[in-house]
CSV table of C-alpha atoms in Angstrom, one decimal:
chain,number,residue,atom,x,y,z
A,1,MET,CA,0.1,0.0,-0.1
A,2,GLY,CA,1.3,3.4,-0.8
A,3,LYS,CA,2.3,6.1,1.6
A,4,LYS,CA,-0.8,8.3,0.6
A,5,SER,CA,-3.1,5.5,1.0
A,6,VAL,CA,-2.0,5.0,4.5
A,7,GLU,CA,-2.1,8.8,5.4
A,8,ARG,CA,-5.5,8.9,4.1
A,9,ASN,CA,-6.8,6.0,6.0
A,10,ALA,CA,-5.3,7.4,9.2
A,11,ARG,CA,-7.1,10.7,8.5
A,12,LEU,CA,-10.4,8.8,8.1
A,13,GLU,CA,-9.9,6.8,11.2
A,14,GLN,CA,-9.2,10.0,13.2
A,15,LEU,CA,-12.3,11.6,11.7
A,16,ARG,CA,-14.2,8.6,12.8
A,17,ARG,CA,-12.7,8.7,16.3
A,18,ASP,CA,-13.5,12.5,16.4
A,19,GLN,CA,-17.2,11.9,15.2
A,20,LYS,CA,-17.7,9.2,17.8
A,21,ARG,CA,-16.2,11.6,20.8
A,22,LYS,CA,-18.5,14.4,19.6
A,23,GLU,CA,-21.6,11.9,19.7
A,24,ARG,CA,-20.7,10.6,23.2
A,25,ARG,CA,-20.3,14.4,24.3
A,26,ARG,CA,-23.6,15.3,22.9
A,27,ALA,CA,-25.3,12.2,24.4
A,28,LEU,CA,-23.8,13.1,27.7
A,29,LEU,CA,-25.0,16.6,27.3
A,30,ILE,CA,-28.7,15.5,26.4
A,31,TYR,CA,-28.8,12.9,29.1
A,32,GLY,CA,-27.0,14.8,31.8
A,33,THR,CA,-29.3,17.9,31.1
A,34,SER,CA,-32.5,15.5,31.1
A,35,GLY,CA,-31.3,13.9,34.4
A,36,PHE,CA,-30.6,17.4,35.9
A,37,ALA,CA,-34.1,18.6,34.9
A,38,ALA,CA,-35.8,15.5,36.3
A,39,VAL,CA,-33.8,15.8,39.6
A,40,ALA,CA,-34.8,19.6,39.6
A,41,LEU,CA,-38.3,18.8,38.9
A,42,LEU,CA,-38.4,16.1,41.8
A,43,LEU,CA,-36.7,18.5,44.2
A,44,GLY,CA,-39.5,21.1,43.4
A,45,ILE,CA,-42.3,18.7,44.0
A,46,VAL,CA,-40.8,17.8,47.3
A,47,LEU,CA,-40.1,21.4,48.4
A,48,TYR,CA,-43.7,22.5,47.3
A,49,THR,CA,-45.3,19.7,49.1
A,50,VAL,CA,-43.2,20.4,52.2
A,51,ALA,CA,-44.1,24.1,52.0
A,52,ASP,CA,-47.7,23.5,51.3
A,53,SER,CA,-47.9,21.2,54.2
A,54,HIS,CA,-46.3,23.7,56.6
A,55,ALA,CA,-48.6,26.4,55.3
A,56,LYS,CA,-51.8,24.3,55.9
A,57,ASN,CA,-50.3,23.2,59.4
A,58,LYS,CA,-49.8,26.9,60.2
A,59,THR,CA,-53.5,27.8,59.2
A,60,ARG,CA,-54.6,25.2,61.9
A,61,GLU,CA,-52.4,26.4,64.7
A,62,VAL,CA,-54.1,28.1,67.8
A,63,GLY,CA,-53.8,31.9,67.4
A,64,TYR,CA,-53.6,32.1,63.4
A,65,VAL,CA,-55.6,34.7,61.9
A,66,ALA,CA,-57.0,34.4,58.6
A,67,ALA,CA,-57.0,37.6,56.7
A,68,ALA,CA,-60.2,39.5,56.6
A,69,SER,CA,-61.7,39.8,53.1
A,70,SER,CA,-62.6,43.2,51.7
A,71,ALA,CA,-66.3,42.6,52.5
A,72,ALA,CA,-65.1,41.9,56.2
A,73,THR,CA,-63.0,44.9,56.3
A,74,ALA,CA,-66.0,47.1,55.1
A,75,ALA,CA,-68.1,45.6,57.8
A,76,GLY,CA,-65.6,46.3,60.4
A,77,CYS,CA,-64.7,42.7,61.1
A,78,THR,CA,-61.4,41.1,62.2
A,79,GLY,CA,-60.0,38.2,60.5
A,80,THR,CA,-61.0,34.6,61.6
A,81,VAL,CA,-59.2,33.6,64.5
A,82,ASN,CA,-58.2,30.1,65.6
A,83,ASP,CA,-59.1,29.6,69.2
A,84,ALA,CA,-58.0,27.3,71.8
A,85,SER,CA,-60.3,24.4,72.6
A,86,LYS,CA,-62.1,24.9,75.8
A,87,GLY,CA,-63.3,21.3,76.1
A,88,SER,CA,-66.7,19.8,75.3
A,89,SER,CA,-68.2,18.3,78.2
A,90,HIS,CA,-72.0,18.0,78.9
A,91,VAL,CA,-73.2,19.9,82.0
A,92,SER,CA,-76.7,20.8,83.4
A,93,THR,CA,-75.7,24.1,85.0
A,94,THR,CA,-74.9,27.5,83.8
A,95,VAL,CA,-71.2,27.9,82.4
A,96,ASP,CA,-69.2,30.9,83.2
A,97,TYR,CA,-67.6,31.3,79.9
A,98,LYS,CA,-64.3,33.2,80.0
A,99,VAL,CA,-64.7,34.5,76.3
A,100,SER,CA,-67.6,36.4,75.1
A,101,PRO,CA,-69.0,34.7,73.1
A,102,PRO,CA,-67.4,31.1,73.2
A,103,SER,CA,-66.5,29.2,70.5
A,104,SER,CA,-66.1,25.7,72.3
A,105,GLY,CA,-66.2,24.7,75.9
A,106,SER,CA,-68.7,22.8,78.3
A,107,HIS,CA,-72.3,23.0,77.0
A,108,ASN,CA,-75.9,21.7,77.7
A,109,PRO,CA,-76.5,18.2,76.6
A,110,ASP,CA,-79.5,19.5,74.2
A,111,PRO,CA,-78.5,21.6,71.4
A,112,LEU,CA,-81.0,24.1,70.0
A,113,PRO,CA,-83.5,22.5,67.3
A,114,ASP,CA,-83.2,22.6,63.6
A,115,GLY,CA,-85.5,25.0,61.7
A,116,ILE,CA,-85.4,28.2,63.6
A,117,PRO,CA,-82.8,30.4,62.0
A,118,PHE,CA,-83.1,33.4,64.3
A,119,TYR,CA,-84.0,34.0,67.9
A,120,ASN,CA,-85.5,37.5,69.0
A,121,PRO,CA,-83.5,39.6,71.5
A,122,ALA,CA,-86.0,38.9,74.4
A,123,SER,CA,-85.9,35.2,73.7
A,124,GLY,CA,-83.7,34.2,76.7
A,125,ILE,CA,-82.1,31.3,74.8
A,126,PRO,CA,-79.4,29.6,76.9
A,127,VAL,CA,-75.9,30.1,75.7
A,128,GLU,CA,-75.0,26.5,76.7
A,129,ARG,CA,-77.4,25.1,74.2
A,130,ALA,CA,-76.2,27.0,71.3
A,131,VAL,CA,-72.6,26.2,72.2
A,132,HIS,CA,-73.7,22.5,71.6
A,133,ASN,CA,-74.8,23.4,68.1
A,134,LEU,CA,-71.3,24.6,67.4
A,135,GLU,CA,-70.0,21.1,68.2
A,136,HIS,CA,-72.4,19.6,65.6
A,137,GLY,CA,-71.2,21.9,62.8
A,138,PHE,CA,-73.4,24.9,63.1
A,139,VAL,CA,-72.3,28.5,62.8
A,140,VAL,CA,-73.8,30.9,65.4
A,141,GLY,CA,-74.1,34.7,64.7
A,142,TRP,CA,-74.3,36.2,68.1
A,143,TYR,CA,-75.4,39.8,68.5
A,144,ASP,CA,-75.3,41.8,71.7
A,145,LYS,CA,-77.8,44.3,73.0
A,146,SER,CA,-75.8,47.2,71.5
A,147,LEU,CA,-76.4,46.1,68.1
A,148,PRO,CA,-78.7,48.8,66.5
A,149,ALA,CA,-82.3,47.6,65.6
A,150,ALA,CA,-82.0,48.0,62.0
A,151,GLN,CA,-78.9,45.8,62.0
A,152,VAL,CA,-80.8,43.2,64.2
A,153,GLU,CA,-83.6,43.2,61.5
A,154,LYS,CA,-81.0,42.8,58.9
A,155,LEU,CA,-79.4,39.8,60.6
A,156,ARG,CA,-83.0,38.3,60.9
A,157,SER,CA,-83.4,38.7,57.1
A,158,ILE,CA,-80.0,37.1,56.2
A,159,ALA,CA,-80.5,34.3,58.7
A,160,ALA,CA,-83.7,33.1,56.8
A,161,ASP,CA,-81.4,32.6,53.8
A,162,ALA,CA,-78.1,31.5,55.3
A,163,GLY,CA,-78.7,27.8,55.3
A,164,PRO,CA,-79.8,25.2,57.7
A,165,ARG,CA,-76.7,25.3,59.9
A,166,PHE,CA,-76.9,29.1,60.6
A,167,ILE,CA,-78.5,30.3,63.9
A,168,GLY,CA,-78.8,34.0,64.9
A,169,VAL,CA,-78.8,34.0,68.7
A,170,PRO,CA,-78.8,37.1,71.2
A,171,TRP,CA,-75.9,37.4,73.6
A,172,THR,CA,-77.2,38.7,77.0
A,173,ARG,CA,-74.1,38.4,79.2
A,174,GLY,CA,-72.7,41.9,78.7
A,175,ALA,CA,-71.3,43.7,75.7
A,176,PHE,CA,-68.8,42.0,73.4
A,177,PRO,CA,-65.1,43.7,73.6
A,178,ASP,CA,-63.6,46.1,71.3
A,179,GLY,CA,-66.8,47.7,70.1
A,180,LYS,CA,-67.8,44.7,68.0
A,181,HIS,CA,-71.5,44.1,68.4
A,182,PHE,CA,-71.8,41.0,66.0
A,183,VAL,CA,-69.7,37.9,66.3
A,184,LEU,CA,-69.5,34.9,64.1
A,185,THR,CA,-68.5,31.5,65.8
A,186,ALA,CA,-67.8,28.0,64.4
A,187,TRP,CA,-66.2,25.4,66.8
A,188,ASP,CA,-62.8,26.8,67.7
A,189,ARG,CA,-63.2,29.6,65.2
A,190,THR,CA,-64.3,33.4,65.8
A,191,GLN,CA,-64.6,36.4,63.7
A,192,ARG,CA,-65.9,39.7,65.3
A,193,CYS,CA,-67.7,42.4,63.4
A,194,SER,CA,-68.9,46.1,64.1
A,195,THR,CA,-71.8,45.5,61.6
A,196,VAL,CA,-73.8,42.6,59.9
A,197,SER,CA,-72.8,41.7,56.4
A,198,ALA,CA,-74.5,39.0,54.2
A,199,ASP,CA,-71.3,38.5,52.3
A,200,VAL,CA,-69.3,37.9,55.6
A,201,ILE,CA,-72.0,35.5,56.9
A,202,SER,CA,-72.1,33.6,53.8
A,203,ASP,CA,-68.3,33.2,53.5
A,204,PHE,CA,-68.0,32.2,57.1
A,205,VAL,CA,-70.8,29.6,56.9
A,206,ALA,CA,-69.4,28.1,53.6
A,207,LYS,CA,-66.0,27.6,55.3
A,208,HIS,CA,-66.9,26.3,58.5
A,209,ALA,CA,-70.4,24.9,58.5
A,210,ASN,CA,-71.8,21.4,57.6
A,211,PRO,CA,-73.6,21.3,55.2
A,212,SER,CA,-72.5,24.3,53.1
A,213,ILE,CA,-75.1,26.8,52.2
A,214,GLU,CA,-75.2,25.3,48.7
A,215,GLY,CA,-76.4,22.1,50.4
A,216,ALA,CA,-73.1,20.1,49.8
A,217,THR,CA,-72.5,17.5,52.3
A,218,TRP,CA,-69.0,17.9,53.8
A,219,ASP,CA,-67.4,17.9,57.2
A,220,SER,CA,-66.8,21.0,59.1
A,221,PRO,CA,-63.1,21.4,59.5
A,222,THR,CA,-63.3,21.7,63.2
A,223,ALA,CA,-66.4,20.4,64.7
A,224,PRO,CA,-66.0,17.3,66.7
A,225,GLU,CA,-69.5,16.0,65.7
A,226,SER,CA,-69.9,17.6,62.3
A,227,GLY,CA,-73.2,17.0,60.8
A,228,ALA,CA,-75.2,15.9,63.9
A,229,ALA,CA,-78.7,17.1,64.0
A,230,GLY,CA,-80.1,19.8,66.3
A,231,GLY,CA,-81.9,19.0,69.6
A,232,THR,CA,-85.4,19.1,71.2
A,233,PRO,CA,-87.9,21.5,69.5
A,234,ASP,CA,-88.9,23.0,72.9
A,235,VAL,CA,-88.2,26.5,71.8
A,236,SER,CA,-89.5,29.1,69.3
A,237,LYS,CA,-87.9,32.2,67.9
A,238,ASP,CA,-89.3,34.0,70.8
A,239,GLY,CA,-88.0,31.7,73.6
A,240,PRO,CA,-88.5,28.5,75.3
A,241,LEU,CA,-91.9,26.8,75.0
A,242,THR,CA,-94.1,26.3,78.2
A,243,ILE,CA,-96.7,23.5,79.0
A,244,PRO,CA,-99.8,24.8,80.7
A,245,ALA,CA,-100.5,22.8,83.9
A,246,ASN,CA,-104.2,22.0,82.9
A,247,GLY,CA,-106.4,22.3,79.7
A,248,SER,CA,-109.7,23.9,79.8
A,249,ASP,CA,-111.4,20.8,80.8
A,250,GLY,CA,-109.2,20.4,83.9
A,251,THR,CA,-106.9,17.7,82.4
A,252,SER,CA,-103.3,17.9,81.8
A,253,SER,CA,-102.3,19.6,78.4
A,254,THR,CA,-99.2,18.5,76.3
A,255,ALA,CA,-99.6,21.3,73.9
A,256,PRO,CA,-96.6,23.8,74.2
A,257,SER,CA,-97.1,27.5,73.8
A,258,PRO,CA,-94.6,30.4,73.4
A,259,GLY,CA,-93.2,31.6,76.8
A,260,ALA,CA,-91.6,34.8,77.7
A,261,GLY,CA,-88.4,33.5,79.3
A,262,THR,CA,-89.3,30.6,81.6
A,263,MET,CA,-89.0,27.1,80.5
A,264,SER,CA,-91.1,24.4,81.8
A,265,LEU,CA,-89.0,22.0,79.5
A,266,SER,CA,-86.0,22.9,81.5
A,267,PRO,CA,-82.7,23.5,79.7
A,268,THR,CA,-80.9,21.8,82.7
A,269,THR,CA,-82.6,18.4,82.2
A,270,PRO,CA,-83.0,17.8,78.4
A,271,ALA,CA,-82.9,14.6,76.5
A,272,ALA,CA,-79.2,14.1,75.7
A,273,ALA,CA,-78.0,14.6,72.1
A,274,PRO,CA,-74.7,13.2,70.6
């Protein structure tokens, strides 16, 4: 073989080696980049999951305050506060609640009944019964005696359309703190407002009641007995019902009639609810 042929073959062999080297480099670059991207994606997913879990856990911590919406701000409302649990014992006595109003705590064994969305200012509804409703996944909208009459009427109207798990209840144990005269509570959750707002009530009920105002069945995020029914129908919007001692014919009557603040069907000895 001539010298030129040998040199040409050597150059061709070198070109082939160079080409293979370039192809290996390109493959390493492609696979290396893809591998790095996959690792980066996996790391991103892990970091997002951890951060999301941390954020969710933070929103469940006692003392956490969910920011007030624009509607809540306009109504003079605070954000919604995560309250410390005060227990859930059944008692047949008056409870000295340390927070006005309570969002948990000892309560009467018999919650307020289903079907009454609003109780009038002079109804004398026992606070302890309404607290039991909170345990069942209800939302209670408490109003104190300083809430203007027009606002009370507004609340009455809103309550009629706020869904079966909302109750408007008068608070008769003094004024609420900080000039707030209307307070929404769910179990371990509180939002305090200066005025009544349909949007604020709707939002609070949608987040904390069972079922939602749209009628969907879901568990309250906090209530221990979410979805349980109301209690004995021994009250009206005007207060506890009384049973006359005797009918017109001298026999005992069992037909209840509205009372003005006394309860023959005593709130201290009700039929127990879950």
